[in-house]
Amino acid sequence: MTQTINRFDHVGSYLRPDYLLEAREKNEAGEITDTELREVENKAILNLIKKQEEVGLKTITDGEFRRASWHCDFFWGFDGVDKITDEPNGSKFEGKVYGITARLSGKISGENHPFIEDWKFTRDHASDDVDVKLTIPAPAQFVQEALREINIEATKKYYASLEDLVEDTIASYSTFVNEAYEAGLKTLQFDDCTWGRIISGKDHTGKQYTDEELNGHKELFLKLNNGVIENAPAGLTVNTHVCRGNFASTWFASGAYNSVANPLFTDENVNTYYLEYDSDRAGGFEPLAEVSGIKNVVLGLATSKDGKLEDKEALKARIKEAAGFVPLNRLGISTQCGFSSNSIGNKLSEEDQWKKISLLKEVAEEVWG
């Protein structure tokens, strides 16, 4: 992997414009066809490409505008996975049940995944001097979803052992990654909440993990993510965003990175870590001393959860502090997460969103030149 870094960056998702949200609602109600919805998505993505390029981003995305969910839409693209949108025991946010999940309906495989054609549309309409990255949930995230209490019965129906599930997950992801690379993809980002679960010490139901369970999860998640990275083409850059939850400006995890620094920072074979550092919930920068080799860190210092603009000098001071643990030439800056990990975005305006990105650019220019 090449060790590249953008000094100011974004995680991937953007607030959906109202007309796109309205079109998705009409599609779900059967009032417009899938083809008509895709035309609206295309319009929104074309506008987003223009805005990202105008603000000076060197790596852009489609904003995840074709997705209802940052992770399940990708899982649903695998063969052997059912689309579930009405699970009564789904994740709870602000007292409401978000009842989507991915449930196995057979052995999984990753051929001809629809995300590749989606990525091609953005690539074909972007300028030649920008990189169109693709964000997908980490392999560890897929297995964690398959092992949730609400899905475990179906998973065991098709996989008698965890080892078999891990093997097929790595193979399915590897198929997707190699097909995406053959289509021209240069930068892939794993979005990963599994480490956030470890940091919080609790599973989806709020049950406390035992020390044995935590150690087992660390070993499992590392094996899954590295297994796919090891099978990736040498010319592909693989990064990861470690997330603590990002639904309608809420979160599920708090705590410093100390408990996951080894093996996450020491042994996960990514090019760059995008890390949430927008609040005291993330702890200090000390665990960054564990980042091995010449890997980079993009500091998520600006929050995407509200519209209040950060103080520029305070951001620069925090970058300087982090440089005490990772050299400045291996650091960048971004928002702590995307602006809309699901169709329901965070509690800020589109104007706030672009002001945040512009501020990051100003800070990067003053710190790195």
mmCIF file of C-alpha atoms in Angstrom:
data_model
loop_
_atom_site.group_PDB
_atom_site.id
_atom_site.type_symbol
_atom_site.label_atom_id
_atom_site.label_comp_id
_atom_site.label_asym_id
_atom_site.label_seq_id
_atom_site.Cartn_x
_atom_site.Cartn_y
_atom_site.Cartn_z
ATOM 1 C CA MET A 1 0.000 0.000 0.000
ATOM 2 C CA THR A 2 1.091 3.542 -0.727
ATOM 3 C CA GLN A 3 1.268 5.812 2.319
ATOM 4 C CA THR A 4 -0.724 8.838 1.113
ATOM 5 C CA ILE A 5 -2.672 11.372 3.186
ATOM 6 C CA ASN A 6 -4.890 14.378 2.557
ATOM 7 C CA ARG A 7 -4.260 17.195 5.026
ATOM 8 C CA PHE A 8 -7.959 18.068 5.229
ATOM 9 C CA ASP A 9 -10.547 15.444 4.511
ATOM 10 C CA HIS A 10 -14.027 14.135 5.215
ATOM 11 C CA VAL A 11 -15.300 10.743 6.311
ATOM 12 C CA GLY A 12 -17.742 10.118 3.471
ATOM 13 C CA SER A 13 -21.427 10.850 4.031
ATOM 14 C CA TYR A 14 -23.207 14.171 3.552
ATOM 15 C CA LEU A 15 -26.636 15.503 4.446
ATOM 16 C CA ARG A 16 -29.219 14.399 1.900
ATOM 17 C CA PRO A 17 -31.074 17.282 0.220
ATOM 18 C CA ASP A 18 -34.786 17.443 1.021
ATOM 19 C CA TYR A 19 -35.826 16.564 -2.532
ATOM 20 C CA LEU A 20 -33.812 13.326 -2.332
ATOM 21 C CA LEU A 21 -35.368 12.352 0.990
ATOM 22 C CA GLU A 22 -38.833 13.058 -0.433
ATOM 23 C CA ALA A 23 -38.089 10.919 -3.490
ATOM 24 C CA ARG A 24 -36.935 8.032 -1.303
ATOM 25 C CA GLU A 25 -40.144 8.235 0.733
ATOM 26 C CA LYS A 26 -42.221 8.191 -2.468
ATOM 27 C CA ASN A 27 -40.267 5.186 -3.721
ATOM 28 C CA GLU A 28 -40.843 3.283 -0.488
ATOM 29 C CA ALA A 29 -44.557 4.117 -0.751
ATOM 30 C CA GLY A 30 -44.671 2.856 -4.338
ATOM 31 C CA GLU A 31 -45.380 6.311 -5.787
ATOM 32 C CA ILE A 32 -42.257 6.424 -7.979
ATOM 33 C CA THR A 33 -40.198 3.636 -9.560
ATOM 34 C CA ASP A 34 -36.648 2.607 -8.721
ATOM 35 C CA THR A 35 -35.551 4.132 -12.030
ATOM 36 C CA GLU A 36 -37.165 7.455 -11.138
ATOM 37 C CA LEU A 37 -35.512 7.401 -7.714
ATOM 38 C CA ARG A 38 -32.135 6.737 -9.292
ATOM 39 C CA GLU A 39 -32.563 9.767 -11.546
ATOM 40 C CA VAL A 40 -33.102 11.924 -8.460
ATOM 41 C CA GLU A 41 -30.065 10.334 -6.793
ATOM 42 C CA ASN A 42 -27.984 11.081 -9.885
ATOM 43 C CA LYS A 43 -28.996 14.744 -9.777
ATOM 44 C CA ALA A 44 -28.112 15.017 -6.081
ATOM 45 C CA ILE A 45 -24.755 13.287 -6.554
ATOM 46 C CA LEU A 46 -23.808 15.519 -9.486
ATOM 47 C CA ASN A 47 -24.514 18.593 -7.343
ATOM 48 C CA LEU A 48 -22.497 17.104 -4.497
ATOM 49 C CA ILE A 49 -19.505 16.367 -6.723
ATOM 50 C CA LYS A 50 -19.460 20.011 -7.799
ATOM 51 C CA LYS A 51 -19.635 21.293 -4.215
ATOM 52 C CA GLN A 52 -16.856 18.998 -3.000
ATOM 53 C CA GLU A 53 -14.577 20.058 -5.826
ATOM 54 C CA GLU A 54 -15.371 23.744 -5.292
ATOM 55 C CA VAL A 55 -14.433 23.542 -1.606
ATOM 56 C CA GLY A 56 -11.068 22.049 -2.575
ATOM 57 C CA LEU A 57 -11.350 18.430 -1.460
ATOM 58 C CA LYS A 58 -8.907 16.131 -3.224
ATOM 59 C CA THR A 59 -10.834 12.986 -2.283
ATOM 60 C CA ILE A 60 -14.588 12.923 -2.819
ATOM 61 C CA THR A 61 -17.512 10.503 -2.488
ATOM 62 C CA ASP A 62 -21.101 10.198 -3.653
ATOM 63 C CA GLY A 63 -22.132 11.232 -0.140
ATOM 64 C CA GLU A 64 -23.632 7.756 0.343
ATOM 65 C CA PHE A 65 -26.749 9.268 -1.280
ATOM 66 C CA ARG A 66 -27.932 5.928 -2.654
ATOM 67 C CA ARG A 67 -27.999 4.351 0.804
ATOM 68 C CA ALA A 68 -30.586 4.283 3.551
ATOM 69 C CA SER A 69 -27.924 2.986 5.930
ATOM 70 C CA TRP A 70 -24.132 3.315 5.970
ATOM 71 C CA HIS A 71 -23.634 -0.413 6.496
ATOM 72 C CA CYS A 72 -26.718 -2.522 5.757
ATOM 73 C CA ASP A 73 -27.060 -1.360 2.149
ATOM 74 C CA PHE A 74 -23.605 -2.796 1.493
ATOM 75 C CA PHE A 75 -24.393 -6.066 3.271
ATOM 76 C CA TRP A 76 -27.605 -6.423 1.230
ATOM 77 C CA GLY A 77 -25.485 -6.366 -1.928
ATOM 78 C CA PHE A 78 -23.947 -9.747 -1.071
ATOM 79 C CA ASP A 79 -25.548 -12.975 -2.256
ATOM 80 C CA GLY A 80 -26.950 -14.871 0.703
ATOM 81 C CA VAL A 81 -28.120 -11.818 2.699
ATOM 82 C CA ASP A 82 -31.732 -10.750 3.303
ATOM 83 C CA LYS A 83 -32.822 -7.119 3.536
ATOM 84 C CA ILE A 84 -34.630 -6.577 6.855
ATOM 85 C CA THR A 85 -36.247 -3.187 7.497
ATOM 86 C CA ASP A 86 -38.772 -3.945 10.232
ATOM 87 C CA GLU A 87 -36.830 -5.788 12.962
ATOM 88 C CA PRO A 88 -38.671 -4.920 16.228
ATOM 89 C CA ASN A 89 -35.530 -5.572 18.299
ATOM 90 C CA GLY A 90 -33.278 -3.315 16.241
ATOM 91 C CA SER A 91 -30.999 -0.575 17.557
ATOM 92 C CA LYS A 92 -32.631 2.117 19.671
ATOM 93 C CA PHE A 93 -31.866 5.822 19.281
ATOM 94 C CA GLU A 94 -33.644 8.515 21.283
ATOM 95 C CA GLY A 95 -36.302 5.990 22.265
ATOM 96 C CA LYS A 96 -37.051 4.968 18.666
ATOM 97 C CA VAL A 97 -36.276 1.590 17.091
ATOM 98 C CA TYR A 98 -34.166 1.684 13.937
ATOM 99 C CA GLY A 99 -35.282 -1.703 12.690
ATOM 100 C CA ILE A 100 -32.951 -2.417 9.779
ATOM 101 C CA THR A 101 -30.477 -5.258 9.714
ATOM 102 C CA ALA A 102 -28.877 -7.806 7.389
ATOM 103 C CA ARG A 103 -29.797 -11.446 7.989
ATOM 104 C CA LEU A 104 -28.253 -14.447 6.305
ATOM 105 C CA SER A 105 -30.428 -16.424 3.894
ATOM 106 C CA GLY A 106 -27.665 -18.710 2.640
ATOM 107 C CA LYS A 107 -23.927 -18.955 2.112
ATOM 108 C CA ILE A 108 -22.510 -15.542 1.247
ATOM 109 C CA SER A 109 -20.568 -14.432 -1.827
ATOM 110 C CA GLY A 110 -19.486 -11.059 -3.194
ATOM 111 C CA GLU A 111 -19.646 -11.197 -6.999
ATOM 112 C CA ASN A 112 -21.169 -8.346 -9.024
ATOM 113 C CA HIS A 113 -21.860 -6.111 -6.058
ATOM 114 C CA PRO A 114 -24.055 -3.092 -7.005
ATOM 115 C CA PHE A 115 -21.795 -0.650 -5.138
ATOM 116 C CA ILE A 116 -19.229 -0.915 -7.920
ATOM 117 C CA GLU A 117 -21.617 0.464 -10.559
ATOM 118 C CA ASP A 118 -22.652 3.181 -8.089
ATOM 119 C CA TRP A 119 -19.003 4.155 -7.638
ATOM 120 C CA LYS A 120 -18.446 4.239 -11.406
ATOM 121 C CA PHE A 121 -21.144 6.893 -11.801
ATOM 122 C CA THR A 122 -19.327 9.241 -9.432
ATOM 123 C CA ARG A 123 -15.960 8.466 -10.980
ATOM 124 C CA ASP A 124 -17.264 9.181 -14.470
ATOM 125 C CA HIS A 125 -18.570 12.610 -13.469
ATOM 126 C CA ALA A 126 -15.704 13.792 -11.260
ATOM 127 C CA SER A 127 -12.738 15.848 -12.416
ATOM 128 C CA ASP A 128 -9.548 14.032 -13.325
ATOM 129 C CA ASP A 129 -7.579 15.640 -10.480
ATOM 130 C CA VAL A 130 -9.719 14.241 -7.639
ATOM 131 C CA ASP A 131 -9.782 10.741 -6.196
ATOM 132 C CA VAL A 132 -13.221 9.152 -5.773
ATOM 133 C CA LYS A 133 -12.983 6.950 -2.706
ATOM 134 C CA LEU A 134 -15.452 4.250 -1.728
ATOM 135 C CA THR A 135 -16.610 3.816 1.855
ATOM 136 C CA ILE A 136 -17.921 0.434 3.023
ATOM 137 C CA PRO A 137 -18.485 -1.207 6.411
ATOM 138 C CA ALA A 138 -15.486 -3.187 7.620
ATOM 139 C CA PRO A 139 -15.456 -6.992 7.316
ATOM 140 C CA ALA A 140 -15.530 -7.095 11.114
ATOM 141 C CA GLN A 141 -18.762 -5.104 10.992
ATOM 142 C CA PHE A 142 -20.425 -7.713 8.803
ATOM 143 C CA VAL A 143 -19.604 -10.569 11.146
ATOM 144 C CA GLN A 144 -20.638 -8.543 14.184
ATOM 145 C CA GLU A 145 -24.030 -7.968 12.531
ATOM 146 C CA ALA A 146 -24.363 -11.654 11.691
ATOM 147 C CA LEU A 147 -23.631 -12.604 15.318
ATOM 148 C CA ARG A 148 -26.121 -10.188 16.913
ATOM 149 C CA GLU A 149 -28.829 -11.827 19.026
ATOM 150 C CA ILE A 150 -31.444 -10.859 16.446
ATOM 151 C CA ASN A 151 -29.523 -12.630 13.657
ATOM 152 C CA ILE A 152 -27.571 -15.450 15.286
ATOM 153 C CA GLU A 153 -30.240 -18.129 14.677
ATOM 154 C CA ALA A 154 -30.198 -17.512 10.919
ATOM 155 C CA THR A 155 -26.398 -17.371 10.864
ATOM 156 C CA LYS A 156 -26.071 -20.742 12.596
ATOM 157 C CA LYS A 157 -28.480 -22.242 10.075
ATOM 158 C CA TYR A 158 -25.920 -21.700 7.316
ATOM 159 C CA TYR A 159 -22.634 -21.675 9.251
ATOM 160 C CA ALA A 160 -21.953 -24.402 11.761
ATOM 161 C CA SER A 161 -18.748 -22.715 12.922
ATOM 162 C CA LEU A 162 -17.410 -19.203 13.316
ATOM 163 C CA GLU A 163 -14.337 -20.239 11.346
ATOM 164 C CA ASP A 164 -16.471 -21.008 8.279
ATOM 165 C CA LEU A 165 -18.260 -17.648 8.549
ATOM 166 C CA VAL A 166 -14.937 -15.814 8.844
ATOM 167 C CA GLU A 167 -13.535 -17.668 5.837
ATOM 168 C CA ASP A 168 -16.542 -16.832 3.633
ATOM 169 C CA THR A 169 -16.629 -13.224 4.829
ATOM 170 C CA ILE A 170 -12.980 -12.687 3.924
ATOM 171 C CA ALA A 171 -13.534 -14.398 0.557
ATOM 172 C CA SER A 172 -16.686 -12.376 -0.233
ATOM 173 C CA TYR A 173 -15.096 -9.061 0.684
ATOM 174 C CA SER A 174 -11.944 -9.977 -1.238
ATOM 175 C CA THR A 175 -14.002 -10.695 -4.340
ATOM 176 C CA PHE A 176 -15.658 -7.290 -4.038
ATOM 177 C CA VAL A 177 -12.378 -5.469 -3.376
ATOM 178 C CA ASN A 178 -10.632 -7.009 -6.352
ATOM 179 C CA GLU A 179 -13.564 -6.319 -8.692
ATOM 180 C CA ALA A 180 -13.666 -2.702 -7.479
ATOM 181 C CA TYR A 181 -9.933 -2.337 -8.106
ATOM 182 C CA GLU A 182 -10.299 -3.773 -11.588
ATOM 183 C CA ALA A 183 -12.959 -1.090 -12.194
ATOM 184 C CA GLY A 184 -10.402 1.575 -11.268
ATOM 185 C CA LEU A 185 -10.840 2.135 -7.528
ATOM 186 C CA LYS A 186 -7.756 3.617 -5.851
ATOM 187 C CA THR A 187 -8.921 4.303 -2.287
ATOM 188 C CA LEU A 188 -11.136 2.113 -0.106
ATOM 189 C CA GLN A 189 -12.270 3.053 3.397
ATOM 190 C CA PHE A 190 -13.479 0.574 6.014
ATOM 191 C CA ASP A 191 -16.015 2.191 8.342
ATOM 192 C CA ASP A 192 -15.827 0.272 11.578
ATOM 193 C CA CYS A 193 -17.902 0.521 14.770
ATOM 194 C CA THR A 194 -16.654 -2.794 16.151
ATOM 195 C CA TRP A 195 -13.734 -1.168 17.956
ATOM 196 C CA GLY A 196 -16.151 1.396 19.345
ATOM 197 C CA ARG A 197 -18.142 -1.453 20.878
ATOM 198 C CA ILE A 198 -14.981 -2.699 22.563
ATOM 199 C CA ILE A 199 -14.188 0.797 23.829
ATOM 200 C CA SER A 200 -17.684 1.068 25.302
ATOM 201 C CA GLY A 201 -17.370 -2.413 26.825
ATOM 202 C CA LYS A 202 -20.977 -3.263 25.889
ATOM 203 C CA ASP A 203 -22.763 -5.150 23.124
ATOM 204 C CA HIS A 204 -25.812 -3.976 21.122
ATOM 205 C CA THR A 205 -28.172 -4.866 23.977
ATOM 206 C CA GLY A 206 -26.156 -2.942 26.566
ATOM 207 C CA LYS A 207 -24.763 -6.103 28.164
ATOM 208 C CA GLN A 208 -21.248 -5.742 29.566
ATOM 209 C CA TYR A 209 -18.581 -7.772 27.794
ATOM 210 C CA THR A 210 -16.376 -10.053 29.873
ATOM 211 C CA ASP A 211 -12.594 -9.702 29.555
ATOM 212 C CA GLU A 212 -12.535 -13.010 27.681
ATOM 213 C CA GLU A 213 -15.148 -11.750 25.220
ATOM 214 C CA LEU A 214 -13.278 -8.480 24.674
ATOM 215 C CA ASN A 215 -10.003 -10.264 23.941
ATOM 216 C CA GLY A 216 -11.788 -12.673 21.632
ATOM 217 C CA HIS A 217 -13.412 -9.821 19.707
ATOM 218 C CA LYS A 218 -10.104 -8.025 19.249
ATOM 219 C CA GLU A 219 -8.538 -11.149 17.783
ATOM 220 C CA LEU A 220 -11.563 -11.805 15.563
ATOM 221 C CA PHE A 221 -11.912 -8.264 14.202
ATOM 222 C CA LEU A 222 -8.219 -7.993 13.428
ATOM 223 C CA LYS A 223 -8.243 -11.357 11.638
ATOM 224 C CA LEU A 224 -11.212 -10.321 9.487
ATOM 225 C CA ASN A 225 -9.980 -6.872 8.482
ATOM 226 C CA ASN A 226 -6.386 -7.913 7.879
ATOM 227 C CA GLY A 227 -7.529 -10.998 5.994
ATOM 228 C CA VAL A 228 -9.243 -8.834 3.403
ATOM 229 C CA ILE A 229 -6.415 -6.283 3.298
ATOM 230 C CA GLU A 230 -3.877 -9.056 2.701
ATOM 231 C CA ASN A 231 -5.895 -10.202 -0.330
ATOM 232 C CA ALA A 232 -6.240 -6.672 -1.744
ATOM 233 C CA PRO A 233 -4.261 -5.571 -4.808
ATOM 234 C CA ALA A 234 -0.936 -3.927 -3.999
ATOM 235 C CA GLY A 235 -1.956 -0.678 -5.706
ATOM 236 C CA LEU A 236 -5.064 -0.146 -3.567
ATOM 237 C CA THR A 237 -4.968 2.213 -0.570
ATOM 238 C CA VAL A 238 -7.062 0.870 2.327
ATOM 239 C CA ASN A 239 -7.961 3.231 5.184
ATOM 240 C CA THR A 240 -10.307 2.874 8.130
ATOM 241 C CA HIS A 241 -12.623 5.108 10.131
ATOM 242 C CA VAL A 242 -13.140 4.028 13.744
ATOM 243 C CA CYS A 243 -16.669 5.114 14.671
ATOM 244 C CA ARG A 244 -18.513 5.462 17.973
ATOM 245 C CA GLY A 245 -22.002 5.835 16.511
ATOM 246 C CA ASN A 246 -23.469 8.619 14.382
ATOM 247 C CA PHE A 247 -27.254 8.543 14.089
ATOM 248 C CA ALA A 248 -29.194 11.832 14.217
ATOM 249 C CA SER A 249 -26.341 13.395 16.250
ATOM 250 C CA THR A 250 -26.323 10.565 18.809
ATOM 251 C CA TRP A 251 -23.618 8.012 19.656
ATOM 252 C CA PHE A 252 -23.245 4.737 21.559
ATOM 253 C CA ALA A 253 -19.622 4.652 22.733
ATOM 254 C CA SER A 254 -17.394 6.700 25.010
ATOM 255 C CA GLY A 255 -13.876 6.085 26.245
ATOM 256 C CA ALA A 256 -10.249 6.538 25.297
ATOM 257 C CA TYR A 257 -8.516 4.434 22.636
ATOM 258 C CA ASN A 258 -6.211 2.845 25.231
ATOM 259 C CA SER A 259 -8.186 -0.388 25.380
ATOM 260 C CA VAL A 260 -7.941 -0.998 21.618
ATOM 261 C CA ALA A 261 -4.637 0.678 20.692
ATOM 262 C CA ASN A 262 -3.051 -2.752 20.733
ATOM 263 C CA PRO A 263 -3.908 -4.401 18.313
ATOM 264 C CA LEU A 264 -5.836 -1.727 16.354
ATOM 265 C CA PHE A 265 -2.991 0.803 16.040
ATOM 266 C CA THR A 266 -0.174 -1.711 16.232
ATOM 267 C CA ASP A 267 -1.366 -4.486 13.935
ATOM 268 C CA GLU A 268 -4.221 -3.473 11.627
ATOM 269 C CA ASN A 269 -2.582 -3.102 8.219
ATOM 270 C CA VAL A 270 -4.269 0.059 6.979
ATOM 271 C CA ASN A 271 -2.726 3.140 5.420
ATOM 272 C CA THR A 272 -4.588 5.730 7.510
ATOM 273 C CA TYR A 273 -6.804 5.831 10.600
ATOM 274 C CA TYR A 274 -9.675 8.330 10.700
ATOM 275 C CA LEU A 275 -10.235 8.797 14.424
ATOM 276 C CA GLU A 276 -12.946 10.600 16.369
ATOM 277 C CA TYR A 277 -11.462 13.296 18.583
ATOM 278 C CA ASP A 278 -14.199 15.918 18.660
ATOM 279 C CA SER A 279 -15.071 15.618 22.354
ATOM 280 C CA ASP A 280 -13.815 14.446 25.729
ATOM 281 C CA ARG A 281 -15.510 11.101 25.044
ATOM 282 C CA ALA A 282 -12.470 10.103 22.966
ATOM 283 C CA GLY A 283 -9.872 10.658 25.675
ATOM 284 C CA GLY A 284 -6.376 11.979 24.997
ATOM 285 C CA PHE A 285 -3.883 11.572 22.183
ATOM 286 C CA GLU A 286 -1.508 9.345 24.161
ATOM 287 C CA PRO A 287 -2.686 6.060 22.534
ATOM 288 C CA LEU A 288 -1.523 7.426 19.160
ATOM 289 C CA ALA A 289 2.022 6.585 20.248
ATOM 290 C CA GLU A 290 1.035 2.977 19.451
ATOM 291 C CA VAL A 291 0.440 3.714 15.742
ATOM 292 C CA SER A 292 3.034 1.526 14.074
ATOM 293 C CA GLY A 293 5.269 1.950 11.054
ATOM 294 C CA ILE A 294 4.586 4.907 8.799
ATOM 295 C CA LYS A 295 0.784 4.761 9.063
ATOM 296 C CA ASN A 296 -1.125 8.057 9.066
ATOM 297 C CA VAL A 297 -3.775 9.499 11.364
ATOM 298 C CA VAL A 298 -6.544 11.885 10.317
ATOM 299 C CA LEU A 299 -7.737 13.651 13.457
ATOM 300 C CA GLY A 300 -11.523 14.022 13.608
ATOM 301 C CA LEU A 301 -11.350 17.265 15.572
ATOM 302 C CA ALA A 302 -14.401 19.027 14.105
ATOM 303 C CA THR A 303 -17.745 17.538 15.066
ATOM 304 C CA SER A 304 -20.316 16.631 12.437
ATOM 305 C CA LYS A 305 -23.012 16.342 15.097
ATOM 306 C CA ASP A 306 -23.890 20.051 15.395
ATOM 307 C CA GLY A 307 -23.461 23.253 13.450
ATOM 308 C CA LYS A 308 -21.337 25.211 15.908
ATOM 309 C CA LEU A 309 -18.092 26.149 14.180
ATOM 310 C CA GLU A 310 -14.904 25.212 16.025
ATOM 311 C CA ASP A 311 -12.292 27.785 16.994
ATOM 312 C CA LYS A 312 -9.468 27.729 14.450
ATOM 313 C CA GLU A 313 -6.674 28.374 16.950
ATOM 314 C CA ALA A 314 -7.989 25.657 19.244
ATOM 315 C CA LEU A 315 -7.910 23.170 16.376
ATOM 316 C CA LYS A 316 -4.337 24.117 15.520
ATOM 317 C CA ALA A 317 -3.329 23.711 19.167
ATOM 318 C CA ARG A 318 -4.826 20.215 19.256
ATOM 319 C CA ILE A 319 -2.969 19.221 16.084
ATOM 320 C CA LYS A 320 0.249 20.400 17.701
ATOM 321 C CA GLU A 321 -0.551 18.330 20.793
ATOM 322 C CA ALA A 322 -1.231 15.207 18.705
ATOM 323 C CA ALA A 323 2.079 15.743 16.878
ATOM 324 C CA GLY A 324 3.774 14.876 20.141
ATOM 325 C CA PHE A 325 2.718 11.275 19.531
ATOM 326 C CA VAL A 326 2.569 11.001 15.700
ATOM 327 C CA PRO A 327 4.854 13.128 13.493
ATOM 328 C CA LEU A 328 3.107 16.136 11.962
ATOM 329 C CA ASN A 329 3.841 14.918 8.430
ATOM 330 C CA ARG A 330 1.692 11.834 9.134
ATOM 331 C CA LEU A 331 -1.304 13.810 10.416
ATOM 332 C CA GLY A 332 -4.374 15.305 8.770
ATOM 333 C CA ILE A 333 -7.679 16.781 9.949
ATOM 334 C CA SER A 334 -11.342 16.002 9.292
ATOM 335 C CA THR A 335 -14.753 15.910 10.886
ATOM 336 C CA GLN A 336 -15.112 13.134 13.456
ATOM 337 C CA CYS A 337 -17.630 11.246 11.299
ATOM 338 C CA GLY A 338 -19.875 11.719 8.294
ATOM 339 C CA PHE A 339 -22.745 14.178 8.322
ATOM 340 C CA SER A 340 -25.444 11.616 7.587
ATOM 341 C CA SER A 341 -24.571 7.988 8.252
ATOM 342 C CA ASN A 342 -28.182 7.107 7.475
ATOM 343 C CA SER A 343 -30.943 8.862 5.556
ATOM 344 C CA ILE A 344 -31.726 10.667 8.802
ATOM 345 C CA GLY A 345 -28.863 13.122 9.044
ATOM 346 C CA ASN A 346 -27.241 14.918 11.929
ATOM 347 C CA LYS A 347 -28.729 18.053 13.467
ATOM 348 C CA LEU A 348 -27.109 20.779 11.397
ATOM 349 C CA SER A 349 -27.802 22.492 8.086
ATOM 350 C CA GLU A 350 -26.144 21.975 4.703
ATOM 351 C CA GLU A 351 -24.671 25.463 5.089
ATOM 352 C CA ASP A 352 -23.153 24.398 8.438
ATOM 353 C CA GLN A 353 -21.769 21.284 6.761
ATOM 354 C CA TRP A 354 -19.842 23.240 4.130
ATOM 355 C CA LYS A 355 -18.618 25.808 6.649
ATOM 356 C CA LYS A 356 -17.065 22.926 8.601
ATOM 357 C CA ILE A 357 -15.252 21.632 5.505
ATOM 358 C CA SER A 358 -14.029 25.138 4.616
ATOM 359 C CA LEU A 359 -12.706 25.626 8.144
ATOM 360 C CA LEU A 360 -10.758 22.369 7.904
ATOM 361 C CA LYS A 361 -9.171 23.606 4.687
ATOM 362 C CA GLU A 362 -8.109 26.881 6.321
ATOM 363 C CA VAL A 363 -6.585 25.061 9.279
ATOM 364 C CA ALA A 364 -4.737 22.611 7.024
ATOM 365 C CA GLU A 365 -3.261 25.411 4.918
ATOM 366 C CA GLU A 366 -2.034 27.252 8.013
ATOM 367 C CA VAL A 367 -0.569 24.143 9.639
ATOM 368 C CA TRP A 368 0.912 22.290 6.661
ATOM 369 C CA GLY A 369 1.056 24.943 3.948
#
